XYZ file of C-alpha atoms in Angstrom:
403
model
C -161.484 -134.877 57.890
C -162.103 -131.392 59.442
C -165.316 -129.673 58.311
C -164.978 -127.468 55.300
C -167.553 -124.616 54.875
C -167.981 -121.932 52.158
C -169.155 -118.568 53.676
C -171.061 -116.462 50.995
C -171.459 -112.775 51.904
C -173.269 -110.142 49.732
C -174.448 -106.587 50.302
C -173.424 -103.044 50.266
C -169.653 -102.618 50.606
C -168.285 -100.504 53.341
C -164.774 -99.893 54.951
C -163.694 -102.505 57.477
C -166.409 -105.160 56.508
C -163.833 -107.746 55.626
C -161.830 -106.973 58.623
C -164.805 -107.365 61.047
C -165.927 -110.686 59.566
C -162.504 -112.335 59.419
C -161.943 -110.915 62.895
C -164.650 -113.367 64.091
C -162.745 -116.210 62.433
C -159.564 -115.086 63.970
C -161.214 -115.359 67.458
C -161.822 -119.000 66.916
C -158.375 -119.697 65.336
C -159.977 -120.669 62.035
C -157.933 -121.531 58.895
C -158.919 -119.821 55.608
C -158.407 -122.147 52.625
C -159.501 -119.624 49.967
C -160.935 -116.082 49.740
C -162.202 -114.069 46.888
C -163.954 -110.648 46.652
C -165.414 -108.460 44.028
C -167.440 -105.201 44.230
C -169.739 -104.047 41.474
C -171.462 -100.546 41.897
C -170.747 -100.742 45.641
C -172.246 -104.084 45.983
C -170.044 -106.709 47.458
C -169.655 -110.383 46.907
C -167.204 -112.091 49.325
C -166.512 -115.835 49.486
C -164.411 -117.399 52.372
C -163.616 -121.106 52.392
C -162.840 -122.073 55.880
C -161.804 -125.298 57.680
C -163.222 -126.109 61.198
C -160.617 -128.294 63.104
C -161.799 -131.665 64.204
C -161.710 -130.578 67.931
C -163.828 -127.641 67.376
C -167.573 -127.153 66.681
C -168.813 -125.220 63.781
C -172.082 -123.896 65.316
C -170.566 -121.187 67.396
C -168.452 -119.843 64.753
C -171.252 -119.801 62.126
C -173.620 -118.151 64.631
C -171.172 -115.373 65.399
C -170.440 -114.841 61.701
C -174.271 -114.568 61.134
C -174.633 -112.136 63.901
C -171.733 -109.977 62.685
C -173.281 -109.960 59.147
C -176.581 -108.776 60.657
C -174.718 -105.934 62.408
C -173.078 -104.984 59.106
C -176.188 -105.182 57.149
C -174.981 -107.927 54.733
C -176.524 -111.342 53.807
C -174.641 -114.369 55.001
C -175.078 -117.892 53.631
C -173.218 -121.105 54.471
C -172.480 -124.142 52.343
C -170.844 -127.274 53.554
C -168.330 -128.774 51.074
C -167.978 -132.466 50.806
C -164.400 -133.761 51.239
C -164.209 -135.350 47.666
C -165.476 -132.130 46.117
C -162.730 -130.300 48.043
C -160.102 -132.524 46.738
C -161.333 -132.178 43.196
C -160.950 -128.391 43.529
C -157.419 -128.867 44.974
C -156.377 -131.189 42.136
C -157.742 -128.667 39.614
C -155.115 -126.059 40.570
C -152.461 -127.606 38.176
C -154.724 -127.387 35.095
C -153.806 -124.836 32.409
C -155.296 -121.370 32.470
C -156.094 -119.012 29.702
C -157.097 -115.326 29.421
C -159.796 -114.304 26.993
C -160.091 -110.591 26.298
C -163.212 -109.210 24.717
C -163.029 -105.582 23.264
C -166.103 -103.907 21.804
C -167.573 -100.315 21.277
C -169.932 -101.461 24.019
C -170.702 -104.847 25.563
C -174.092 -106.365 25.703
C -175.621 -109.505 27.159
C -175.497 -111.096 23.765
C -171.815 -110.562 23.619
C -171.198 -112.083 27.176
C -173.625 -114.891 26.509
C -171.891 -115.937 23.195
C -168.356 -115.836 24.218
C -169.349 -117.738 27.477
C -171.124 -120.332 25.445
C -167.902 -120.882 23.292
C -165.829 -121.250 26.370
C -168.284 -123.639 27.906
C -168.597 -125.725 24.728
C -164.843 -126.381 25.023
C -165.222 -127.764 28.479
C -163.542 -124.800 30.205
C -164.652 -123.024 33.385
C -164.683 -119.221 33.863
C -163.152 -118.426 37.228
C -163.200 -114.693 37.040
C -164.301 -111.737 34.874
C -162.654 -108.317 35.182
C -163.633 -105.078 33.481
C -160.431 -103.323 32.122
C -162.227 -100.373 30.486
C -163.321 -97.353 32.422
C -166.738 -96.834 33.817
C -169.490 -95.379 31.620
C -170.977 -92.065 32.800
C -174.825 -91.370 32.462
C -174.675 -87.582 32.682
C -173.737 -86.794 29.137
C -169.928 -86.951 29.702
C -167.954 -88.868 27.000
C -167.814 -92.527 27.458
C -164.622 -94.567 27.157
C -163.790 -95.303 23.587
C -163.655 -99.033 24.281
C -165.418 -101.473 26.433
C -163.333 -104.368 27.639
C -163.615 -107.244 29.832
C -161.121 -110.213 30.663
C -162.015 -113.693 31.364
C -159.785 -115.990 33.454
C -160.389 -119.500 32.243
C -159.350 -122.828 33.670
C -159.045 -126.265 31.940
C -157.810 -127.845 28.726
C -159.711 -126.609 25.575
C -161.226 -129.616 23.826
C -160.414 -128.215 20.419
C -158.217 -125.111 20.594
C -158.299 -124.566 16.793
C -162.143 -124.749 16.760
C -162.363 -122.312 19.639
C -160.131 -119.809 18.043
C -162.233 -120.181 14.809
C -165.455 -119.681 16.833
C -164.033 -116.422 18.260
C -162.961 -115.242 14.784
C -166.531 -115.792 13.589
C -168.111 -114.153 16.585
C -165.591 -111.211 16.184
C -166.590 -110.699 12.416
C -170.294 -110.897 13.067
C -170.543 -108.843 16.284
C -167.850 -106.229 15.364
C -165.716 -107.056 18.425
C -162.156 -108.347 18.853
C -161.370 -111.516 21.009
C -157.908 -112.622 22.112
C -157.150 -115.921 23.703
C -153.817 -116.285 25.506
C -152.346 -118.853 27.707
C -152.029 -117.384 31.250
C -148.436 -117.881 32.314
C -145.618 -115.927 33.742
C -144.528 -114.683 30.319
C -147.915 -113.294 29.565
C -147.658 -111.119 32.750
C -143.994 -110.024 31.819
C -143.862 -108.903 28.313
C -140.987 -106.584 27.584
C -140.752 -106.058 23.909
C -143.277 -105.033 21.175
C -142.294 -105.195 17.398
C -144.283 -103.611 14.711
C -144.541 -103.894 10.956
C -144.700 -100.354 9.514
C -146.902 -100.159 6.468
C -150.500 -100.560 7.066
C -149.784 -101.230 10.844
C -148.112 -98.196 12.332
C -149.123 -96.155 9.315
C -152.214 -96.437 7.276
C -150.526 -96.554 3.854
C -148.136 -98.654 1.940
C -145.110 -96.364 1.315
C -144.017 -98.074 -1.904
C -147.489 -97.545 -3.415
C -147.191 -93.787 -2.570
C -143.703 -93.754 -4.152
C -145.037 -95.564 -7.193
C -147.734 -93.024 -7.605
C -145.162 -90.233 -7.717
C -143.251 -92.407 -10.253
C -146.276 -92.954 -12.423
C -146.386 -96.740 -11.762
C -148.981 -96.627 -9.070
C -151.522 -99.183 -10.584
C -148.845 -101.722 -11.470
C -147.141 -101.542 -8.009
C -150.501 -101.683 -6.200
C -151.434 -104.928 -7.843
C -148.087 -106.422 -7.065
C -148.338 -105.290 -3.315
C -151.815 -106.806 -2.918
C -150.713 -110.107 -4.274
C -147.650 -110.126 -1.904
C -149.760 -109.307 1.167
C -151.967 -112.190 0.272
C -149.026 -114.492 0.081
C -149.417 -115.216 -3.601
C -146.025 -114.048 -4.550
C -142.621 -114.262 -2.993
C -141.969 -111.083 -1.106
C -138.355 -110.651 -2.326
C -139.294 -111.048 -5.923
C -142.400 -108.893 -5.576
C -140.263 -106.162 -3.949
C -137.700 -106.185 -6.750
C -140.555 -105.895 -9.277
C -142.029 -102.905 -7.552
C -138.604 -101.200 -6.951
C -137.689 -101.400 -10.532
C -140.526 -99.166 -11.492
C -139.118 -96.451 -9.150
C -135.880 -96.144 -10.972
C -135.076 -92.479 -11.522
C -137.330 -91.074 -8.950
C -135.996 -87.976 -7.379
C -135.182 -88.504 -3.699
C -136.803 -85.337 -2.577
C -140.131 -87.003 -3.199
C -139.571 -89.153 -0.132
C -139.579 -86.201 2.313
C -142.846 -85.043 1.011
C -144.441 -88.478 1.315
C -143.045 -88.989 4.754
C -144.677 -85.607 5.962
C -147.999 -86.810 4.858
C -148.123 -90.470 6.152
C -151.207 -91.002 8.300
C -150.223 -92.642 11.634
C -152.606 -95.408 12.600
C -155.155 -94.818 15.316
C -153.964 -95.506 18.761
C -150.364 -95.845 17.676
C -149.068 -92.711 19.581
C -151.139 -93.611 22.756
C -150.051 -97.189 22.671
C -146.173 -96.548 22.291
C -146.240 -93.568 24.890
C -147.814 -96.047 27.282
C -145.426 -98.838 26.452
C -142.493 -96.487 27.056
C -143.990 -95.463 30.305
C -144.088 -99.035 31.546
C -140.537 -99.810 30.353
C -141.228 -101.753 27.117
C -138.633 -101.726 24.393
C -140.217 -101.055 20.956
C -139.149 -101.765 17.429
C -140.126 -101.312 13.761
C -139.303 -104.470 11.745
C -140.527 -103.680 8.307
C -140.315 -104.691 4.619
C -140.743 -101.111 3.899
C -137.824 -98.539 3.907
C -135.395 -97.155 6.613
C -135.974 -93.526 5.534
C -139.719 -93.664 6.517
C -139.007 -95.934 9.561
C -136.446 -93.536 10.922
C -138.968 -90.606 10.568
C -141.481 -92.666 12.613
C -138.738 -93.539 15.171
C -138.111 -89.784 15.718
C -141.792 -88.993 15.982
C -142.912 -91.890 18.244
C -139.809 -92.579 20.288
C -139.262 -96.140 18.964
C -136.091 -97.926 20.102
C -135.112 -99.938 17.054
C -135.658 -99.664 13.266
C -134.944 -102.375 10.767
C -136.110 -102.035 7.210
C -134.803 -101.999 3.602
C -132.338 -99.255 2.680
C -133.209 -97.742 -0.776
C -130.112 -97.262 -3.005
C -129.805 -93.629 -4.232
C -127.233 -92.312 -6.730
C -126.882 -88.637 -7.939
C -130.143 -87.864 -5.995
C -132.169 -90.483 -7.798
C -133.557 -93.860 -6.865
C -131.795 -96.678 -8.691
C -134.652 -99.208 -8.269
C -132.513 -101.303 -5.889
C -131.778 -101.656 -2.164
C -128.586 -101.792 -0.134
C -128.074 -105.042 1.738
C -130.263 -107.919 2.291
C -134.006 -107.675 1.771
C -136.127 -107.759 4.865
C -138.604 -110.343 4.201
C -140.677 -112.624 6.390
C -137.733 -114.888 7.397
C -135.492 -111.855 8.018
C -138.236 -110.236 10.180
C -138.252 -113.357 12.545
C -134.536 -113.191 12.555
C -134.389 -109.591 13.633
C -137.022 -110.171 16.302
C -134.712 -112.853 17.767
C -131.636 -110.545 17.531
C -133.421 -107.757 19.355
C -134.679 -110.099 22.181
C -131.079 -111.644 22.638
C -129.654 -108.078 22.770
C -132.176 -107.016 25.415
C -131.689 -110.296 27.211
C -135.284 -111.380 27.215
C -137.124 -114.497 26.145
C -139.098 -114.445 22.806
C -142.067 -115.418 24.930
C -141.941 -111.886 26.490
C -142.212 -110.374 23.072
C -145.175 -109.120 21.088
C -145.246 -108.802 17.302
C -147.843 -106.867 15.255
C -148.319 -106.936 11.548
C -150.883 -107.181 8.765
C -149.277 -109.113 5.918
C -148.272 -112.616 5.035
C -144.679 -111.718 5.366
C -145.313 -110.766 9.059
C -146.417 -114.325 9.826
C -142.930 -115.690 10.765
C -142.301 -113.063 13.386
C -145.936 -113.332 14.651
C -145.373 -117.161 15.113
C -142.352 -116.871 17.186
C -143.411 -114.034 19.489
C -145.038 -114.780 22.749
C -148.048 -112.725 21.458
C -148.489 -112.474 17.728
C -151.261 -110.037 16.635
C -152.677 -109.826 13.063
C -153.707 -106.206 12.807
C -156.539 -105.346 10.490
C -155.021 -108.023 8.397
C -156.015 -110.127 5.412
C -158.223 -113.191 5.978
C -155.279 -115.714 5.498
C -153.133 -113.827 8.014
C -155.920 -113.738 10.649
C -156.437 -117.398 10.249
C -152.823 -118.271 10.649
C -152.017 -115.714 13.488
C -153.009 -116.718 17.015
C -154.581 -113.232 17.810
C -156.130 -110.602 15.655
C -157.401 -107.046 16.034
C -159.753 -106.057 13.261
C -162.164 -103.420 14.608
C -160.135 -101.037 16.850
C -156.960 -99.072 17.073
C -153.416 -100.119 18.090
C -154.030 -98.950 21.646
C -156.468 -101.837 22.222
C -153.233 -103.970 22.619
C -152.906 -102.354 26.025
C -155.917 -104.523 27.058
C -154.284 -107.711 25.729
C -151.252 -107.128 28.130
C -153.749 -106.784 30.946
C -153.637 -103.033 31.430
C -156.729 -101.160 32.604
C -157.833 -97.679 31.422
C -157.099 -96.313 34.852
C -153.310 -97.465 34.452
C -152.781 -95.717 31.225
C -152.630 -92.137 29.844
């Protein structure tokens, strides 16, 4: 078998360095089997895996590479690769891959050590680590709001459920968010993002605000909390809550809509999604009046929610048409994906309640956002400590790519 050698180069990066080194290899007609390069703070780490043909000798090639490295002021090391080790590496190319995304206010050695330990404990190997957040200035200028790194991981997790549970535990204890996704073609080609509205796109439960105006706030709040925890059927809970609103003047809705607080990061997230050609949707167990107000403000493409019945300027305590519950949310996500002619694997769904779980489960990326414990446990991903715009990291976008 031809001789296989790994060339390891490190030192200060400079223009033309890679060209000069590979130019030496070109002069000998050397095949490159693999190449990888990274630069941290102007310091280069470059690896080149080469094959020396049987009819050639390695000594002249390595001598000239060493000399060129000396000229360029970089360190050069050589490591022979045994044939069986090389074939093990080749055979590993078909193994599944995952992407782990770590988001924090800042990242410490403890964070990287702990997440790396969880990955290693599951028999996985980290191939690459990339920083997605911006560089941190040391001159008093504002630092990026988030610190984020992405791990490219190879192998089959020994216990995926336990691994996700360990990530949730770490996230809660260290005040970070961690997502683990299968790295496939769909992950790199998301096209649709669907949001729940209440307590997701807005930091309020609209029906609670309506109930306060109707004088039934405490009753409705208790029913809402029970429904969000999955303790009561959503349709029944909605009927019970709506019944307390009978007779409320419809003018109250305009005042509530004007005061609704939009969730941190929502506007930045949606403006960037639009920039990159994503379709967006609100799929809510709330009400169309408020969803359409948000659609107008944020530029959302689709709105599906419950339409309140109004007669003679007063709420009747009922809705027009089918109630949008958990099953209906999943059905509507499918409907939008079919209309846009995209796979559900290319969709992202974001929500906080138990009634969001059906659409989170069928989306390619389902995210529990500042959700109840049960929802975080059942959803595949969760964001609990940061705003909606941290989702940009989960789709692989860097700070420098976004506005």
